[in-house]
Amino acid sequence: MQNLDIVLTQFINGLSGHVHLLDIAIETITQIGVPLLILAVVISWRVGANARADRHVAVASALSFVIGLALNQLVLLVVHRVRPYDAGVTHLLIAHSADPSFPSDHATASFAVVFSYLLATRLEKAFWFFLVALLIVFSRVYVGTHYVTDILGGVATAFAGAAATRIAYREDTRADRWVTHIL
């Protein structure tokens, strides 16, 4: 499995460094992709046809993201994976990161949104967010900052966060009506 991870990571990262404009575009995606995704959730909240349901999913996305990141911190207590560029597996196109590689916070953030919309059966929005999330996580491997399995780890914590949120934060409960009304 580790060899496959290295091969896939090197293949994706090996695409970089050949077309300068593509490198710039993907570096931009890796830097601003998650904030733009969050902005899209906020905009979706404001212009959605079903305001209360859209607000519920936006809040669920935020909760899923926070829970997923908390899970990432727990994983970091046990797993200390060196970044692929520090291990000589990839070449880095952006500034280095001091924290461990596994799991990817960018994958957790972007897929927390995807899974929140998916679990709320907002399938069209989930699909569009999925495409954006794929682009974001691809960019993280392309620029050399993550292994492919770091991405998969982030997707797993995003799913766990979204599932926990789906269980604990139900639509049209007193708490949901209060939160979606004040925000």
Steps between C-alpha positions, in 0.01 A plus 500: 500500500780741587665445162172568319455816706848621405450414132164682480635798693807526277288464187270788597784716630699415187240681292619826657789711384435463127243771424558816699144637465353166613731501803387851590133406458533190719709684760219757516241225544700340781530835678148640463287195414372429851414865579315525167313179577395641836393822328288291259328336799427843647367627167290184467358579841401851393354427158353154551141433403429333833661739748462297819617173341793677331597658829478165674738338251739796521512468880538122466792557261672724753444253782623212282812699414574576867439141611712369211788733592472391864525139384808596296661635817429173679654305212809724516554387858557148369621538140799721418541472126775703338397718208581343161740780406697444823519129415631575150186366334377828347627840402323789669344792312374695802634595842565202725276407791631418846219266605483129416359386169225256605208568481446792264311792656414629151336167416315503830372854445388454143345156541322601822296732279442228240387241754277750683311577181496135399359383835238774483405365153587829333644298215548768236694726736689198636605416144634851430677516835646154426654625175655796681622275783666267249681793346617620842633161612662437162678832539643396837673199345594690184687768698681228696366558849301177547500132418187356339425308822520826699207612286312176565558545874356851481199373306444236769507755784269725299253216464523419871442866585204526263347174629538612862345835413213333316425293812535784752368800308162422348302727276197682644586430863479779756879548481492506120215752488685720750834485316357546151281785619776701669755453223 
